[in-house]
mmCIF file of C-alpha atoms in Angstrom:
data_model
loop_
_atom_site.group_PDB
_atom_site.id
_atom_site.type_symbol
_atom_site.label_atom_id
_atom_site.label_comp_id
_atom_site.label_asym_id
_atom_site.label_seq_id
_atom_site.Cartn_x
_atom_site.Cartn_y
_atom_site.Cartn_z
ATOM 1 C CA MET A 296 0.000 0.000 0.000
ATOM 2 C CA HIS A 297 1.378 3.385 -1.056
ATOM 3 C CA VAL A 298 0.450 6.560 0.865
ATOM 4 C CA LEU A 299 0.896 10.215 -0.135
ATOM 5 C CA HIS A 300 -0.181 13.359 1.738
ATOM 6 C CA ASP A 301 -1.600 16.523 0.151
ATOM 7 C CA ALA A 302 -1.680 14.553 -3.087
ATOM 8 C CA PRO A 303 -2.915 16.004 -6.416
ATOM 9 C CA LEU A 304 -6.073 14.316 -7.692
ATOM 10 C CA ALA A 305 -6.380 16.085 -11.058
ATOM 11 C CA PRO A 306 -3.867 13.726 -12.754
ATOM 12 C CA LEU A 307 -6.050 10.771 -11.689
ATOM 13 C CA THR A 308 -9.091 12.068 -13.593
ATOM 14 C CA THR A 309 -9.774 12.276 -17.318
ATOM 15 C CA PHE A 310 -10.896 15.897 -16.852
ATOM 16 C CA ARG A 311 -7.494 16.670 -15.291
ATOM 17 C CA LEU A 312 -9.343 18.878 -12.810
ATOM 18 C CA GLY A 313 -9.678 19.142 -9.051
ATOM 19 C CA GLY A 314 -7.666 19.996 -5.975
ATOM 20 C CA PRO A 315 -5.624 17.676 -3.750
ATOM 21 C CA ALA A 316 -6.651 15.027 -1.220
ATOM 22 C CA LEU A 317 -5.394 15.229 2.332
ATOM 23 C CA ARG A 318 -4.230 11.655 1.857
ATOM 24 C CA LEU A 319 -4.004 9.377 -1.176
ATOM 25 C CA VAL A 320 -3.781 5.629 -0.652
ATOM 26 C CA THR A 321 -3.015 3.328 -3.597
ATOM 27 C CA ALA A 322 -4.140 -0.266 -2.975
ATOM 28 C CA GLU A 323 -2.929 -3.113 -5.175
ATOM 29 C CA THR A 324 -4.733 -6.071 -3.558
ATOM 30 C CA ASP A 325 -8.276 -6.670 -2.304
ATOM 31 C CA ALA A 326 -6.882 -6.981 1.227
ATOM 32 C CA GLU A 327 -5.236 -3.570 0.941
ATOM 33 C CA VAL A 328 -8.481 -2.061 -0.345
ATOM 34 C CA ILE A 329 -10.418 -3.481 2.604
ATOM 35 C CA ASP A 330 -7.766 -2.370 5.100
ATOM 36 C CA ALA A 331 -7.816 1.183 3.756
ATOM 37 C CA VAL A 332 -11.621 1.348 3.845
ATOM 38 C CA ARG A 333 -11.759 -0.017 7.391
ATOM 39 C CA GLU A 334 -9.105 2.418 8.560
ATOM 40 C CA ALA A 335 -11.060 5.362 7.153
ATOM 41 C CA ASP A 336 -14.374 4.116 8.558
ATOM 42 C CA ASP A 337 -12.938 3.361 12.001
ATOM 43 C CA SER A 338 -11.434 6.846 12.253
ATOM 44 C CA GLY A 339 -14.450 8.642 10.796
ATOM 45 C CA THR A 340 -12.381 9.940 7.864
ATOM 46 C CA PRO A 341 -14.246 10.837 4.658
ATOM 47 C CA LEU A 342 -13.420 8.352 1.886
ATOM 48 C CA LEU A 343 -13.315 8.871 -1.870
ATOM 49 C CA VAL A 344 -12.844 5.761 -4.019
ATOM 50 C CA VAL A 345 -11.010 6.419 -7.304
ATOM 51 C CA GLY A 346 -10.736 3.962 -10.165
ATOM 52 C CA GLY A 347 -9.926 5.227 -13.642
ATOM 53 C CA GLY A 348 -11.158 8.722 -12.813
ATOM 54 C CA SER A 349 -13.265 8.902 -15.969
ATOM 55 C CA ASN A 350 -16.507 9.701 -14.164
ATOM 56 C CA LEU A 351 -15.349 12.185 -11.522
ATOM 57 C CA VAL A 352 -15.702 15.933 -11.165
ATOM 58 C CA ILE A 353 -13.611 16.995 -8.167
ATOM 59 C CA GLY A 354 -13.912 20.483 -6.720
ATOM 60 C CA ASP A 355 -11.049 22.961 -6.907
ATOM 61 C CA LYS A 356 -10.619 22.751 -3.133
ATOM 62 C CA GLY A 357 -9.961 19.026 -3.409
ATOM 63 C CA PHE A 358 -11.046 16.353 -0.978
ATOM 64 C CA GLN A 359 -10.693 16.724 2.783
ATOM 65 C CA GLY A 360 -10.173 13.075 3.542
ATOM 66 C CA THR A 361 -8.656 9.861 2.190
ATOM 67 C CA ALA A 362 -8.770 9.178 -1.533
ATOM 68 C CA LEU A 363 -8.415 5.456 -2.180
ATOM 69 C CA ARG A 364 -7.044 4.625 -5.619
ATOM 70 C CA ILE A 365 -7.904 1.050 -6.510
ATOM 71 C CA ALA A 366 -5.032 -0.397 -8.554
ATOM 72 C CA THR A 367 -5.815 -4.107 -8.171
ATOM 73 C CA ARG A 368 -5.075 -6.379 -11.113
ATOM 74 C CA GLY A 369 -6.365 -9.773 -12.131
ATOM 75 C CA VAL A 370 -8.113 -11.358 -15.109
ATOM 76 C CA GLU A 371 -9.497 -14.881 -14.945
ATOM 77 C CA LEU A 372 -11.314 -16.597 -17.777
ATOM 78 C CA ARG A 373 -13.189 -19.844 -17.091
ATOM 79 C CA GLY A 374 -15.138 -20.990 -20.127
ATOM 80 C CA THR A 375 -17.471 -18.079 -20.858
ATOM 81 C CA THR A 376 -17.085 -16.531 -17.396
ATOM 82 C CA LEU A 377 -14.786 -13.515 -17.186
ATOM 83 C CA GLU A 378 -13.725 -12.260 -13.745
ATOM 84 C CA LEU A 379 -11.989 -8.898 -13.448
ATOM 85 C CA ALA A 380 -10.336 -7.210 -10.513
ATOM 86 C CA ALA A 381 -11.826 -3.776 -9.899
ATOM 87 C CA GLY A 382 -8.636 -1.999 -10.917
ATOM 88 C CA GLU A 383 -8.342 -3.610 -14.333
ATOM 89 C CA VAL A 384 -8.436 -1.154 -17.246
ATOM 90 C CA TRP A 385 -11.849 -1.621 -18.825
ATOM 91 C CA SER A 386 -10.842 -1.056 -22.440
ATOM 92 C CA ASP A 387 -8.096 -3.675 -22.086
ATOM 93 C CA ALA A 388 -10.602 -6.149 -20.639
ATOM 94 C CA VAL A 389 -12.907 -5.660 -23.623
ATOM 95 C CA ALA A 390 -9.998 -6.320 -25.977
ATOM 96 C CA ARG A 391 -9.194 -9.537 -24.106
ATOM 97 C CA SER A 392 -12.780 -10.758 -24.334
ATOM 98 C CA VAL A 393 -12.740 -10.177 -28.086
ATOM 99 C CA GLU A 394 -9.414 -12.008 -28.432
ATOM 100 C CA ALA A 395 -10.947 -14.911 -26.501
ATOM 101 C CA GLY A 396 -13.850 -15.046 -28.964
ATOM 102 C CA LEU A 397 -16.497 -14.092 -26.396
ATOM 103 C CA ALA A 398 -19.399 -11.759 -27.134
ATOM 104 C CA GLY A 399 -21.352 -9.393 -24.952
ATOM 105 C CA ILE A 400 -19.143 -6.375 -24.219
ATOM 106 C CA GLU A 401 -17.458 -5.742 -27.586
ATOM 107 C CA CYS A 402 -19.520 -2.590 -28.225
ATOM 108 C CA LEU A 403 -18.255 -1.142 -24.925
ATOM 109 C CA ALA A 404 -14.757 -0.828 -26.392
ATOM 110 C CA GLY A 405 -12.812 2.354 -25.772
ATOM 111 C CA ILE A 406 -14.762 3.433 -22.699
ATOM 112 C CA PRO A 407 -12.218 4.863 -20.248
ATOM 113 C CA GLY A 408 -12.105 3.823 -16.610
ATOM 114 C CA SER A 409 -11.796 0.701 -14.522
ATOM 115 C CA ALA A 410 -13.725 -2.557 -14.452
ATOM 116 C CA GLY A 411 -14.916 -1.934 -10.895
ATOM 117 C CA ALA A 412 -16.731 1.220 -11.942
ATOM 118 C CA THR A 413 -18.807 -0.449 -14.656
ATOM 119 C CA PRO A 414 -21.527 -1.935 -12.413
ATOM 120 C CA ILE A 415 -21.843 1.281 -10.391
ATOM 121 C CA GLN A 416 -22.876 3.339 -13.404
ATOM 122 C CA ASN A 417 -24.285 0.394 -15.367
ATOM 123 C CA VAL A 418 -21.969 1.501 -18.138
ATOM 124 C CA GLY A 419 -23.459 1.303 -21.598
ATOM 125 C CA ALA A 420 -22.931 2.432 -25.174
ATOM 126 C CA TYR A 421 -23.847 1.480 -28.729
ATOM 127 C CA GLY A 422 -26.655 -0.844 -27.691
ATOM 128 C CA GLN A 423 -24.912 -2.721 -24.883
ATOM 129 C CA GLU A 424 -24.974 -2.304 -21.096
ATOM 130 C CA VAL A 425 -22.878 -4.220 -18.592
ATOM 131 C CA SER A 426 -26.059 -5.206 -16.750
ATOM 132 C CA ALA A 427 -26.794 -7.632 -19.597
ATOM 133 C CA THR A 428 -23.638 -9.661 -18.906
ATOM 134 C CA ILE A 429 -22.702 -9.109 -15.243
ATOM 135 C CA SER A 430 -23.519 -12.246 -13.282
ATOM 136 C CA GLU A 431 -22.062 -11.267 -9.898
ATOM 137 C CA VAL A 432 -20.311 -8.385 -8.163
ATOM 138 C CA ILE A 433 -17.976 -9.061 -5.235
ATOM 139 C CA ALA A 434 -17.831 -6.054 -2.927
ATOM 140 C CA TYR A 435 -16.828 -4.980 0.549
ATOM 141 C CA ASP A 436 -19.923 -4.030 2.540
ATOM 142 C CA ARG A 437 -18.948 -1.148 4.807
ATOM 143 C CA ARG A 438 -22.126 -1.568 6.839
ATOM 144 C CA SER A 439 -21.555 -5.201 7.789
ATOM 145 C CA GLY A 440 -17.761 -5.162 7.553
ATOM 146 C CA GLU A 441 -17.825 -8.237 5.328
ATOM 147 C CA THR A 442 -17.089 -9.180 1.730
ATOM 148 C CA VAL A 443 -20.343 -10.008 -0.062
ATOM 149 C CA THR A 444 -21.343 -11.412 -3.447
ATOM 150 C CA LEU A 445 -24.314 -9.733 -5.119
ATOM 151 C CA SER A 446 -26.210 -11.382 -7.961
ATOM 152 C CA ASN A 447 -27.232 -9.459 -11.053
ATOM 153 C CA GLU A 448 -30.747 -9.109 -9.669
ATOM 154 C CA GLU A 449 -29.452 -7.815 -6.340
ATOM 155 C CA CYS A 450 -27.504 -5.087 -8.143
ATOM 156 C CA ASP A 451 -30.812 -3.359 -9.059
ATOM 157 C CA PHE A 452 -29.570 -2.222 -12.443
ATOM 158 C CA SER A 453 -31.418 0.413 -14.455
ATOM 159 C CA TYR A 454 -30.410 3.064 -16.974
ATOM 160 C CA ARG A 455 -27.030 4.428 -15.768
ATOM 161 C CA HIS A 456 -27.939 3.373 -12.252
ATOM 162 C CA SER A 457 -27.493 0.552 -9.765
ATOM 163 C CA ARG A 458 -27.691 -0.378 -6.104
ATOM 164 C CA PHE A 459 -24.108 0.846 -5.739
ATOM 165 C CA LYS A 460 -24.913 4.290 -7.127
ATOM 166 C CA ALA A 461 -28.077 4.531 -5.043
ATOM 167 C CA ASP A 462 -26.121 3.871 -1.828
ATOM 168 C CA PRO A 463 -22.605 5.148 -2.617
ATOM 169 C CA GLU A 464 -21.355 5.026 0.961
ATOM 170 C CA ARG A 465 -22.055 1.326 1.469
ATOM 171 C CA TYR A 466 -20.185 -0.820 -1.066
ATOM 172 C CA VAL A 467 -16.665 -0.840 -2.494
ATOM 173 C CA VAL A 468 -16.478 -3.058 -5.574
ATOM 174 C CA LEU A 469 -13.621 -5.577 -5.487
ATOM 175 C CA ARG A 470 -14.302 -7.886 -8.442
ATOM 176 C CA VAL A 471 -16.845 -8.234 -11.238
ATOM 177 C CA ARG A 472 -17.920 -11.455 -12.968
ATOM 178 C CA PHE A 473 -19.339 -11.429 -16.483
ATOM 179 C CA GLU A 474 -21.138 -14.244 -18.269
ATOM 180 C CA LEU A 475 -20.334 -13.849 -21.941
ATOM 181 C CA GLU A 476 -21.407 -15.755 -25.055
ATOM 182 C CA ASP A 477 -19.451 -18.050 -27.308
ATOM 183 C CA ALA A 478 -21.009 -17.333 -30.688
ATOM 184 C CA GLY A 479 -18.241 -18.826 -32.781
ATOM 185 C CA GLY A 480 -16.281 -15.600 -32.989
ATOM 186 C CA MET A 481 -19.308 -13.493 -33.844
ATOM 187 C CA SER A 482 -20.637 -10.523 -31.913
ATOM 188 C CA ALA A 483 -23.847 -10.276 -29.964
ATOM 189 C CA PRO A 484 -26.745 -9.132 -32.183
ATOM 190 C CA VAL A 485 -26.109 -5.518 -33.171
ATOM 191 C CA LYS A 486 -28.776 -3.363 -31.508
ATOM 192 C CA TYR A 487 -27.762 0.243 -32.078
ATOM 193 C CA ALA A 488 -28.797 1.806 -35.384
ATOM 194 C CA GLU A 489 -25.644 3.923 -35.766
ATOM 195 C CA THR A 490 -23.455 0.868 -35.214
ATOM 196 C CA ALA A 491 -25.459 -1.171 -37.715
ATOM 197 C CA ARG A 492 -25.125 1.573 -40.329
ATOM 198 C CA ALA A 493 -21.379 1.828 -39.771
ATOM 199 C CA LEU A 494 -21.072 -1.940 -40.102
ATOM 200 C CA GLY A 495 -23.327 -2.078 -43.164
ATOM 201 C CA VAL A 496 -25.706 -4.580 -41.551
ATOM 202 C CA GLU A 497 -29.250 -4.639 -40.210
ATOM 203 C CA PRO A 498 -30.053 -4.350 -36.501
ATOM 204 C CA GLY A 499 -30.132 -7.870 -35.077
ATOM 205 C CA ASP A 500 -27.329 -9.135 -37.307
ATOM 206 C CA ARG A 501 -24.053 -10.465 -35.946
ATOM 207 C CA VAL A 502 -20.597 -9.539 -37.225
ATOM 208 C CA PRO A 503 -17.089 -10.767 -36.404
ATOM 209 C CA LEU A 504 -16.130 -9.659 -32.901
ATOM 210 C CA ALA A 505 -12.994 -7.799 -33.936
ATOM 211 C CA ARG A 506 -14.911 -5.906 -36.591
ATOM 212 C CA ALA A 507 -17.552 -4.827 -34.073
ATOM 213 C CA ARG A 508 -14.917 -3.598 -31.632
ATOM 214 C CA GLU A 509 -12.903 -1.751 -34.276
ATOM 215 C CA THR A 510 -16.028 -0.070 -35.648
ATOM 216 C CA VAL A 511 -17.082 1.148 -32.212
ATOM 217 C CA LEU A 512 -13.577 2.468 -31.530
ATOM 218 C CA LYS A 513 -13.723 4.469 -34.771
ATOM 219 C CA LEU A 514 -17.172 5.840 -33.917
ATOM 220 C CA ARG A 515 -16.020 6.828 -30.429
ATOM 221 C CA ALA A 516 -12.790 8.400 -31.690
ATOM 222 C CA GLY A 517 -14.767 10.492 -34.155
ATOM 223 C CA LYS A 518 -16.658 11.942 -31.197
ATOM 224 C CA GLY A 519 -13.582 12.507 -29.029
ATOM 225 C CA MET A 520 -14.585 9.646 -26.753
ATOM 226 C CA VAL A 521 -11.309 7.697 -26.841
ATOM 227 C CA LEU A 522 -8.623 9.081 -24.541
ATOM 228 C CA ASP A 523 -5.820 10.977 -26.269
ATOM 229 C CA ALA A 524 -3.507 13.198 -24.198
ATOM 230 C CA ASP A 525 -2.913 15.446 -27.217
ATOM 231 C CA ASP A 526 -6.616 15.957 -27.984
ATOM 232 C CA HIS A 527 -8.413 18.324 -25.608
ATOM 233 C CA ASP A 528 -11.744 17.013 -26.868
ATOM 234 C CA THR A 529 -10.968 13.881 -24.845
ATOM 235 C CA TRP A 530 -10.200 15.818 -21.652
ATOM 236 C CA SER A 531 -13.714 15.091 -20.485
ATOM 237 C CA ALA A 532 -15.877 12.572 -18.688
ATOM 238 C CA GLY A 533 -17.449 11.400 -21.919
ATOM 239 C CA SER A 534 -21.176 12.074 -21.845
ATOM 240 C CA PHE A 535 -21.696 14.746 -19.199
ATOM 241 C CA PHE A 536 -25.489 14.380 -19.068
ATOM 242 C CA THR A 537 -27.759 11.343 -19.103
ATOM 243 C CA ASN A 538 -30.472 10.983 -21.719
ATOM 244 C CA PRO A 539 -33.768 12.122 -20.152
ATOM 245 C CA ILE A 540 -36.497 9.513 -19.650
ATOM 246 C CA LEU A 541 -39.992 10.971 -19.789
ATOM 247 C CA GLY A 542 -43.485 9.775 -18.967
ATOM 248 C CA GLU A 543 -46.206 10.116 -21.594
ATOM 249 C CA GLU A 544 -47.500 13.460 -20.297
ATOM 250 C CA GLN A 545 -43.980 14.836 -19.967
ATOM 251 C CA PHE A 546 -43.132 13.717 -23.472
ATOM 252 C CA ALA A 547 -46.298 15.278 -24.915
ATOM 253 C CA ALA A 548 -45.453 18.600 -23.272
ATOM 254 C CA PHE A 549 -41.879 18.322 -24.531
ATOM 255 C CA ARG A 550 -43.019 17.597 -28.080
ATOM 256 C CA GLU A 551 -45.229 20.687 -27.999
ATOM 257 C CA ARG A 552 -42.292 22.828 -26.882
ATOM 258 C CA VAL A 553 -40.222 21.403 -29.732
ATOM 259 C CA ARG A 554 -42.877 22.305 -32.301
ATOM 260 C CA GLU A 555 -43.257 25.797 -30.904
ATOM 261 C CA ARG A 556 -39.514 26.388 -31.042
ATOM 262 C CA LEU A 557 -38.413 24.468 -34.117
ATOM 263 C CA GLY A 558 -41.510 24.072 -36.277
ATOM 264 C CA GLU A 559 -44.588 21.886 -36.598
ATOM 265 C CA ASP A 560 -42.813 19.289 -38.719
ATOM 266 C CA VAL A 561 -39.959 18.659 -36.246
ATOM 267 C CA GLU A 562 -40.125 15.452 -34.216
ATOM 268 C CA PRO A 563 -37.764 15.026 -31.253
ATOM 269 C CA PRO A 564 -35.801 11.781 -30.829
ATOM 270 C CA ALA A 565 -37.783 9.158 -28.934
ATOM 271 C CA TYR A 566 -36.877 5.619 -27.918
ATOM 272 C CA PRO A 567 -38.840 3.086 -25.839
ATOM 273 C CA ALA A 568 -37.776 3.124 -22.182
ATOM 274 C CA GLY A 569 -40.269 0.816 -20.510
ATOM 275 C CA GLU A 570 -44.020 0.920 -20.216
ATOM 276 C CA GLY A 571 -45.357 4.438 -20.633
ATOM 277 C CA ARG A 572 -41.896 5.989 -20.856
ATOM 278 C CA ARG A 573 -39.672 7.319 -23.609
ATOM 279 C CA LYS A 574 -36.017 8.282 -23.719
ATOM 280 C CA THR A 575 -34.880 11.305 -25.667
ATOM 281 C CA SER A 576 -31.412 12.520 -26.623
ATOM 282 C CA ALA A 577 -29.516 14.884 -24.339
ATOM 283 C CA ALA A 578 -27.108 15.685 -27.187
ATOM 284 C CA TRP A 579 -30.040 16.702 -29.417
ATOM 285 C CA LEU A 580 -31.511 18.891 -26.679
ATOM 286 C CA ILE A 581 -28.199 20.656 -26.098
ATOM 287 C CA ASP A 582 -27.633 21.266 -29.795
ATOM 288 C CA LYS A 583 -31.174 22.514 -30.481
ATOM 289 C CA ALA A 584 -31.012 24.821 -27.456
ATOM 290 C CA GLY A 585 -28.114 26.584 -29.149
ATOM 291 C CA TYR A 586 -25.095 24.930 -27.534
ATOM 292 C CA THR A 587 -23.414 23.512 -30.584
ATOM 293 C CA LYS A 588 -20.085 21.719 -30.975
ATOM 294 C CA GLY A 589 -17.215 23.889 -29.745
ATOM 295 C CA TYR A 590 -19.525 26.257 -27.853
ATOM 296 C CA GLY A 591 -17.778 28.551 -25.387
ATOM 297 C CA THR A 592 -14.916 31.017 -25.333
ATOM 298 C CA GLY A 593 -13.270 30.118 -22.039
ATOM 299 C CA PRO A 594 -11.009 27.281 -20.903
ATOM 300 C CA ALA A 595 -13.999 24.910 -20.539
ATOM 301 C CA ARG A 596 -16.041 24.347 -23.686
ATOM 302 C CA ILE A 597 -18.308 21.865 -25.401
ATOM 303 C CA SER A 598 -16.313 19.349 -27.424
ATOM 304 C CA THR A 599 -15.759 20.216 -31.068
ATOM 305 C CA LYS A 600 -16.721 16.615 -31.872
ATOM 306 C CA HIS A 601 -19.747 15.896 -29.663
ATOM 307 C CA THR A 602 -22.245 18.202 -27.949
ATOM 308 C CA LEU A 603 -22.674 15.831 -25.015
ATOM 309 C CA ALA A 604 -19.066 16.191 -23.849
ATOM 310 C CA LEU A 605 -17.894 19.165 -21.799
ATOM 311 C CA THR A 606 -14.138 19.560 -22.011
ATOM 312 C CA ASN A 607 -11.107 21.111 -20.347
ATOM 313 C CA ARG A 608 -9.149 22.950 -23.029
ATOM 314 C CA GLY A 609 -6.009 22.749 -20.925
ATOM 315 C CA GLU A 610 -6.189 25.511 -18.322
ATOM 316 C CA ALA A 611 -9.708 25.145 -16.954
ATOM 317 C CA THR A 612 -10.711 24.918 -13.308
ATOM 318 C CA THR A 613 -13.579 22.826 -12.024
ATOM 319 C CA GLU A 614 -15.539 26.036 -11.496
ATOM 320 C CA ASP A 615 -15.047 26.914 -15.170
ATOM 321 C CA LEU A 616 -16.490 23.530 -16.090
ATOM 322 C CA LEU A 617 -19.457 23.874 -13.741
ATOM 323 C CA THR A 618 -20.231 27.382 -15.013
ATOM 324 C CA LEU A 619 -20.540 25.951 -18.514
ATOM 325 C CA ALA A 620 -22.590 22.973 -17.305
ATOM 326 C CA ARG A 621 -25.005 25.250 -15.440
ATOM 327 C CA GLU A 622 -25.415 27.437 -18.512
ATOM 328 C CA VAL A 623 -26.286 24.399 -20.630
ATOM 329 C CA VAL A 624 -28.737 23.035 -18.034
ATOM 330 C CA ALA A 625 -30.496 26.399 -17.727
ATOM 331 C CA GLY A 626 -30.644 26.861 -21.495
ATOM 332 C CA VAL A 627 -32.128 23.422 -22.172
ATOM 333 C CA ARG A 628 -34.656 23.891 -19.369
ATOM 334 C CA GLU A 629 -35.748 27.252 -20.782
ATOM 335 C CA ALA A 630 -35.984 25.920 -24.332
ATOM 336 C CA PHE A 631 -37.657 22.570 -23.734
ATOM 337 C CA GLY A 632 -38.763 22.319 -20.094
ATOM 338 C CA ILE A 633 -36.394 19.444 -19.378
ATOM 339 C CA THR A 634 -33.744 19.524 -16.650
ATOM 340 C CA LEU A 635 -30.608 17.639 -17.638
ATOM 341 C CA VAL A 636 -28.929 15.474 -14.982
ATOM 342 C CA ASN A 637 -25.159 15.124 -14.761
ATOM 343 C CA GLU A 638 -23.704 11.674 -15.335
ATOM 344 C CA PRO A 639 -20.300 12.103 -13.605
ATOM 345 C CA VAL A 640 -20.048 11.904 -9.832
ATOM 346 C CA MET A 641 -19.578 15.293 -8.181
ATOM 347 C CA VAL A 642 -17.084 15.538 -5.316
ATOM 348 C CA GLY A 643 -17.373 18.637 -3.156
ATOM 349 C CA VAL A 644 -19.358 20.479 -5.830
ATOM 350 C CA GLY A 645 -22.741 20.331 -7.558
ATOM 351 C CA LEU A 646 -24.873 21.831 -10.278
#
C-alpha cells in the first residue's frame, strides 16, 4: 500500500481537474483495499474511491479526507465466465474478451475507466450495457464489515444506475464477474442503429467480434470519446449528461415545446424506455437549445466533436467547467422544459 499526503487528484481524472486530497492511498490487492476502507471508517475519515477517474468531477478545493485509488489487477477466464479485478483497465478487458472469442461487451470498447466502476454506473454504449452480462459483483460491505457477493438481480440495475450508485457510501467493488457468449467468434446481435449503419448490416445481425470492436472504436474516436492526451476534446468525462427519460404526459409537453420552437414538422428523438416511458437525446436537446459543438470562449467548452461532452481545453478549473454545465442546463430547461442530470459523480461540488 502506497500513501501520499496533500496529493494532487487532477492527474487521476480524465478531466485533469480538481484539488488535492489530504491523503491518497493506492491499494494493489483486495486486502489492501479493505484495510484502507476499514481504517477510514474506524477513524471517521471521509473516503473517496477512485478507479480510472473517468466519471469524476472533483472540486477545486480538493477532498478533505482519504482518496483510495484502486489499482488491483487480475483477469481470470473460465469458459465463458470472465472475472476482473476492480482496478483492471476496462478497455483492455474488452480487448481480451474479443481475443478470446467471447461476445457481450465488444460494443463497450474504448470506454475509459476501470472494471470496478462499470456496475456502479451500469456503463453502456452502442446498444450494450454491462447489466446484460454481469452475473455477480464481489464487494466490501462497509455496513456489515464483510465481503459479499451480489447477484445481477441484487444489483438493481437500471439506466445508468445501480444499487451501488443509489447507496454510494455502502459498497466498495472488489471484483466483477461477467457471463459472456461463445457465438463462434461473432458478436452479440447488433442493436444500435448507428453501429449497424457503420457496419453495413441490419439491426439484429451479428458480425465478427474484432470488426464490431474496431467499428465502435472508430465511432467513439470520431466523437472525441477515446482518450488521447494530445486531444483536448478527450479531456472530459465522456457524456456529461444522461439521456432524459420521460413519462407520456412529460413527453407530450416536450413535443409541444419542440414544435413551438423548431416548427410543426420537427419530431424530437424518442426511444422506448419501458411501459409508458420514452427516452430522448440529451445531445439533441443541447444542440437545439443553441449549444453547438465547440460552444464557449473560455477554458472549458463543449467538445468540437460531440455536444454531449464538456471539455477542459487545458487551463480550466472545475468552477469553469461547472459554469458551462449550469449554462447548458439552464438553457435546455428554458428551451424545452427538461432539466438535464449530470452523469459524472460530483465531489465537493454540484450543479
